[in-house]
Short mmCIF file of C-alpha atoms and ligand atoms in Angstrom, two decimals:
data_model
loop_
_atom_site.label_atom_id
_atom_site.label_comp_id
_atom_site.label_asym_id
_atom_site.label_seq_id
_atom_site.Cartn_x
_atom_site.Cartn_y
_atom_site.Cartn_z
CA UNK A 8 20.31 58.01 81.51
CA UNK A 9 20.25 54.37 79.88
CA UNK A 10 21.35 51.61 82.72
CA UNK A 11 23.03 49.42 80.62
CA UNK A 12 22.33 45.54 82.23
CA UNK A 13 25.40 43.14 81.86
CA UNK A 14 25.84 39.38 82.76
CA UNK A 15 27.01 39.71 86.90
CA UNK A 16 30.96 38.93 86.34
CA UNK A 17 32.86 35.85 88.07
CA UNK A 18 33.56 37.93 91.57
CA UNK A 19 37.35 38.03 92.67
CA UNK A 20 38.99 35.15 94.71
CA UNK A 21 38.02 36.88 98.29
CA UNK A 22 34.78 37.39 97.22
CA UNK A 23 34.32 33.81 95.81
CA UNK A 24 36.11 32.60 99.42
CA UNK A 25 33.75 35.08 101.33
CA UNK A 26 30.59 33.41 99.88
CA UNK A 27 31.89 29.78 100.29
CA UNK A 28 32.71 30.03 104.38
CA UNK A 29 29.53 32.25 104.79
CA UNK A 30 27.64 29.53 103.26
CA UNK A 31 29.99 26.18 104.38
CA UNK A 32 28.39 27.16 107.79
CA UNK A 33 25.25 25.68 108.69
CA UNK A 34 21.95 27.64 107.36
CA UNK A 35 19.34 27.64 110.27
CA UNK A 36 15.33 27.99 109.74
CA UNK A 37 13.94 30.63 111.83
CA UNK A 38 10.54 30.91 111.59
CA UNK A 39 7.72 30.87 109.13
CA UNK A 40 5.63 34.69 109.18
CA UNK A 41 2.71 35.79 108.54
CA UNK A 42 1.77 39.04 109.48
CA UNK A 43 4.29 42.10 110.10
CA UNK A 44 4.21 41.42 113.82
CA UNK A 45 6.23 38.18 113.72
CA UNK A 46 9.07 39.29 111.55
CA UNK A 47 12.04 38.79 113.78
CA UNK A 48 14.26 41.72 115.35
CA UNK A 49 15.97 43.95 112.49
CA UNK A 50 19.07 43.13 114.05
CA UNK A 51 20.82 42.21 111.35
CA UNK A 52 20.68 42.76 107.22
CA UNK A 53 18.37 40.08 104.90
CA UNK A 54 17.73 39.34 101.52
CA UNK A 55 15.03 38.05 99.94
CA UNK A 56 13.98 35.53 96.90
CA UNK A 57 11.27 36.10 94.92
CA UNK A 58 9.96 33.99 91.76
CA UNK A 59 6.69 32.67 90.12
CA UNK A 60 5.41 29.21 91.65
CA UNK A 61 7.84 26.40 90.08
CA UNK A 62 10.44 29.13 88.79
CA UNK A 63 13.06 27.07 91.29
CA UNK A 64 13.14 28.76 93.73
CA UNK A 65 13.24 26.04 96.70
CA UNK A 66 16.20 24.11 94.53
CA UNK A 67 18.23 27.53 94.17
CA UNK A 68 17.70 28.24 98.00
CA UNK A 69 18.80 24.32 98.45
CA UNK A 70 21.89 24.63 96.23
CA UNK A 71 22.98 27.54 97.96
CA UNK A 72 23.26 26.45 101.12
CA UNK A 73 23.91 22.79 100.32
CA UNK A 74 20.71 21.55 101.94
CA UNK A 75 18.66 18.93 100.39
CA UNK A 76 15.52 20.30 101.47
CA UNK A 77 15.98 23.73 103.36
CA UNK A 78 13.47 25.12 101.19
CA UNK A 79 10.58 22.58 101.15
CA UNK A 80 9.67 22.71 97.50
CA UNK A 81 5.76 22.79 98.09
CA UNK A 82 4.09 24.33 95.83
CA UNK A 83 0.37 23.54 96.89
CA UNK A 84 -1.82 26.48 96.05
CA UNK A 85 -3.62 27.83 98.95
CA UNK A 86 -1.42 26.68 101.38
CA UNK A 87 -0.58 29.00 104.06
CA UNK A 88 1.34 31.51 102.59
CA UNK A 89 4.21 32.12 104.83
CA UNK A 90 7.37 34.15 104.55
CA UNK A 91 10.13 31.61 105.76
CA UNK A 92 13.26 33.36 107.76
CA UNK A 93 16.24 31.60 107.98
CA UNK A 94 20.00 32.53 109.54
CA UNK A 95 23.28 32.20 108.10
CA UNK A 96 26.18 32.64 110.68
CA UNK A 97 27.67 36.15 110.50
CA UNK A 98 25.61 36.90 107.43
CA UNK A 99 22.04 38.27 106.49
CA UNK A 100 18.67 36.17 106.88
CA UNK A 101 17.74 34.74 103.85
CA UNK A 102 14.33 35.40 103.32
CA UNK A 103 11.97 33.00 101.43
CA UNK A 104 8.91 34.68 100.32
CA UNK A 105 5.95 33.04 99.16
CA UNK A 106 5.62 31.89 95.10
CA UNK A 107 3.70 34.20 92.81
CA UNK A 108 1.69 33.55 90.04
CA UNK A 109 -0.93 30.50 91.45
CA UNK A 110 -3.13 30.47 88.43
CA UNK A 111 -5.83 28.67 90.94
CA UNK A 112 -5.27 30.28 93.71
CA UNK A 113 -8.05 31.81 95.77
CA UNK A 114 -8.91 35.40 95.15
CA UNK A 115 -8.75 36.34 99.10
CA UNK A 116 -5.73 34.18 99.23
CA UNK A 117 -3.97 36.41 96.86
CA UNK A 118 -5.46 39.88 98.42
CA UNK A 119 -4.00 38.69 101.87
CA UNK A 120 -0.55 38.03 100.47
CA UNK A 121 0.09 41.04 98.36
CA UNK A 122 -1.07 43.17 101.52
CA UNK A 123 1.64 41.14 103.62
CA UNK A 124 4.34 41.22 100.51
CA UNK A 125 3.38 45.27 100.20
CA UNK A 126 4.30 45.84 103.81
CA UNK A 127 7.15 43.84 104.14
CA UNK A 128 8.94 45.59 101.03
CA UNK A 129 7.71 48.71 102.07
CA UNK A 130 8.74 48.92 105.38
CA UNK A 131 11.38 46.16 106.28
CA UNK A 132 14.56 48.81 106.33
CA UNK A 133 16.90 45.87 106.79
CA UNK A 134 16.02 44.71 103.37
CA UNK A 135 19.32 45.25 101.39
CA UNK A 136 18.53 43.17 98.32
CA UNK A 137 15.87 41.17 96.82
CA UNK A 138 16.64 38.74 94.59
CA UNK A 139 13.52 37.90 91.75
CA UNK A 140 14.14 34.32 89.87
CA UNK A 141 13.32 34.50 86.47
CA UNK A 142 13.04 30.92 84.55
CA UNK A 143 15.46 31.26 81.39
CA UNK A 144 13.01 29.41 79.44
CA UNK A 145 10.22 32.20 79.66
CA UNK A 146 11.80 35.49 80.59
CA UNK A 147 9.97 37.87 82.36
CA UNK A 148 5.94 37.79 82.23
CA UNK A 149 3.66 40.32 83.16
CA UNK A 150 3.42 38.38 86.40
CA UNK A 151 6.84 39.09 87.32
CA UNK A 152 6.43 42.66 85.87
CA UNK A 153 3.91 43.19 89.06
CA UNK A 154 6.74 42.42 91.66
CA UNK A 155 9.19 44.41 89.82
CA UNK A 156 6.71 47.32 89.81
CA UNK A 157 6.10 46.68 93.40
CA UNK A 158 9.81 46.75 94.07
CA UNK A 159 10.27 50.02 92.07
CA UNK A 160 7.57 51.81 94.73
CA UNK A 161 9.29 50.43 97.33
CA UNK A 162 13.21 51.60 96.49
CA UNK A 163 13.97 47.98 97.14
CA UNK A 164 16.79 47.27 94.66
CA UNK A 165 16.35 43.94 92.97
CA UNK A 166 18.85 41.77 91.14
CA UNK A 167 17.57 39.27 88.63
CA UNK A 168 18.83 35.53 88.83
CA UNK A 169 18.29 33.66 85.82
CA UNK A 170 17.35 29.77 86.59
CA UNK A 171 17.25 26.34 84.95
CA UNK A 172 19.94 27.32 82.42
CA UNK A 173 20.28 24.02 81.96
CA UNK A 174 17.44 23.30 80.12
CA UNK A 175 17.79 25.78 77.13
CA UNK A 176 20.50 25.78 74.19
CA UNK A 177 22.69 28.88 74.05
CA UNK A 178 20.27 30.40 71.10
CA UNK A 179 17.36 30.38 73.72
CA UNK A 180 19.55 31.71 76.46
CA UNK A 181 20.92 34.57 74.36
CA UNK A 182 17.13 35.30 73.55
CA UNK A 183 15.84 35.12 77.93
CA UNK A 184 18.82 37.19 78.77
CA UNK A 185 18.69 40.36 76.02
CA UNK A 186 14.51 40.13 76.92
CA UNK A 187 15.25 40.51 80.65
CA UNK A 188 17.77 43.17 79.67
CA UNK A 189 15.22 45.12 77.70
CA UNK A 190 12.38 44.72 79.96
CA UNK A 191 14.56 45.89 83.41
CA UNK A 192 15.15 49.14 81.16
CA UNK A 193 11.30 49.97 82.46
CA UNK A 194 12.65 49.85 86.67
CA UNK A 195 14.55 51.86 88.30
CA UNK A 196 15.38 49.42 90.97
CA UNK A 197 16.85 47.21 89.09
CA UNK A 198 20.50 46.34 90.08
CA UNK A 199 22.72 46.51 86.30
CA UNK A 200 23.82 42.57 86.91
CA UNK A 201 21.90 39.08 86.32
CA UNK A 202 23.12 36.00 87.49
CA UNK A 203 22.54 33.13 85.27
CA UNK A 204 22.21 30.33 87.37
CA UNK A 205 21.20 26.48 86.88
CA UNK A 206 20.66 24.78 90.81
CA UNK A 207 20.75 21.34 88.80
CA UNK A 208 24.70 22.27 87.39
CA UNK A 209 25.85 24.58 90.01
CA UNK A 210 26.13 27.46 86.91
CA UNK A 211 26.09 31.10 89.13
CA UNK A 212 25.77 29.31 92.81
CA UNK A 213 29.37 30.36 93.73
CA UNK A 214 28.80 33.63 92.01
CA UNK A 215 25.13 34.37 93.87
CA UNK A 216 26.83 33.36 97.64
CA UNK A 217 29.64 35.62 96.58
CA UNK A 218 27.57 38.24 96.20
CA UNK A 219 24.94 37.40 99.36
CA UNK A 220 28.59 37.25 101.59
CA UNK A 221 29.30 40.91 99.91
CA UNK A 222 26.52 42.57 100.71
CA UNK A 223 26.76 44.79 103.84
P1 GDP B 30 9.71 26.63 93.35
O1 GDP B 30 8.24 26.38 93.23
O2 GDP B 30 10.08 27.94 92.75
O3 GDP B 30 10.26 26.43 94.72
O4 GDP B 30 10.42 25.57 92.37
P2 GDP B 30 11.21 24.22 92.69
O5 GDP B 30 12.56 24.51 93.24
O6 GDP B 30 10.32 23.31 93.46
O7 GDP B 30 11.45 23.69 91.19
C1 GDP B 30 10.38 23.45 90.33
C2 GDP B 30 10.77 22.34 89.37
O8 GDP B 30 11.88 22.76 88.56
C3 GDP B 30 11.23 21.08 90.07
O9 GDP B 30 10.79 19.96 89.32
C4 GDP B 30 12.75 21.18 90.03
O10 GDP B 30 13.39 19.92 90.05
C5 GDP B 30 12.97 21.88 88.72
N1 GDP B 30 14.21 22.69 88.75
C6 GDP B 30 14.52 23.64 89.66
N2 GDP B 30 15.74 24.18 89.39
C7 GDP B 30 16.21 23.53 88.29
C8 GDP B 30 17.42 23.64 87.52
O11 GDP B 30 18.33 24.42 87.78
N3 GDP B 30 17.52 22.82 86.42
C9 GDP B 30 16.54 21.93 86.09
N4 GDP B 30 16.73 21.18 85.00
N5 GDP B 30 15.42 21.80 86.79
C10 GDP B 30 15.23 22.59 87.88
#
């Protein structure tokens, strides 16, 4: 069977007004984690974001929950790589997980990460959603094609969220979002809706806290 992708619709008014208390109320950092052992208790659903260094991933994570700098946008390669919990009040943990895609970034680096990434797809079964960012400008790359891959082993479903749609013209956004279309044809985990979403404009915030505050 064909899973035919479509832009994620505008959600209905409860849905809209679920996403905006769930997210009016203050967004905690937990911890920072590296190894399985300090992943808190699975008490409670999560979902994660994943995206290629510099895909915007600390400015979506800062639009949605109207912080400034929840998410520090530090992008140094070979930094610790960590995978940053944080609590929303009633809802899931919002899980930060490290950038992807360091062309410089050490070899053993990398190794250690993927192990830590494998595992925590693999076996966190609170894991309800994982969200992968995918810059409009450049579509997905065989980078990103890795994760999704990874995903796929892992039955994780994963929805893609389109960013920076601000900075291409509607031509160039037609072309990112029938490319991400056609390459999410290739994995079965994909979830059939993308969010477009620009943190700079607010384009697809509403819609992506909507759909966080539905998940259950
Ligand atoms: P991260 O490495 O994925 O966390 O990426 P950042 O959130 O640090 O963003 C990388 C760069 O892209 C920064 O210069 C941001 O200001 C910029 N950026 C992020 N989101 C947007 C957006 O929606 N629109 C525009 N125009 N720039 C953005």
């Amino acid at each position: 069977m064909q899973m035919q992708f479509t832009l994620a619709p505008t959600p209905d008014d409860a849905s809209l007004e679920k996403g905006r208390l769930m997210f009016a109320a203050p967004v905690e950092f937990l911890k920072g984690v590296v190894a399985m052992s300090g992943l808190p208790a699975a008490d409670r659903i999560e979902v994660c974001f994943a995206g290629r260094s510099n895909v915007g991933k600390s400015s979506l994570i800062n639009a949605l929950t109207n912080r400034k700098n929840l998410a520090r946008a530090s992008n140094t390669p070979g930094r610790t790589q960590e995978i940053n919990y944080f609590t929303t009040e009633g809802g899931p943990y919002l899980v930060d997980l490290p950038g992807y895609g360091y062309a410089q970034a050490p070899v053993a680096i990398v190794a250690k990460w993927q192990q830590l990434l494998k595992s925590y797809l693999a076996g966190r079964v609170t894991l309800r959603r994982a969200f992968v960012l995918i810059d409009t400008r450049h579509g997905i790359k065989a980078v990103d094609e890795e994760i999704l891959t990874l995903l796929d082993r892992s039955a994780v479903t994963f929805q893609v969220v389109m960013t920076k749609s601000d900075k291409v013209n509607r031509a160039e956004r037609e072309q990112a979002i029938a490319q991400v279309k056609a390459a999410l044809g290739k994995h079965p985990a994909a979830y059939p809706e993308i969010v477009v979403t620009s943190s700079e404009k607010g384009e697809g915030i509403e819609t992506l806290r909507a759909i966080i505050a539905s998940l259950n």
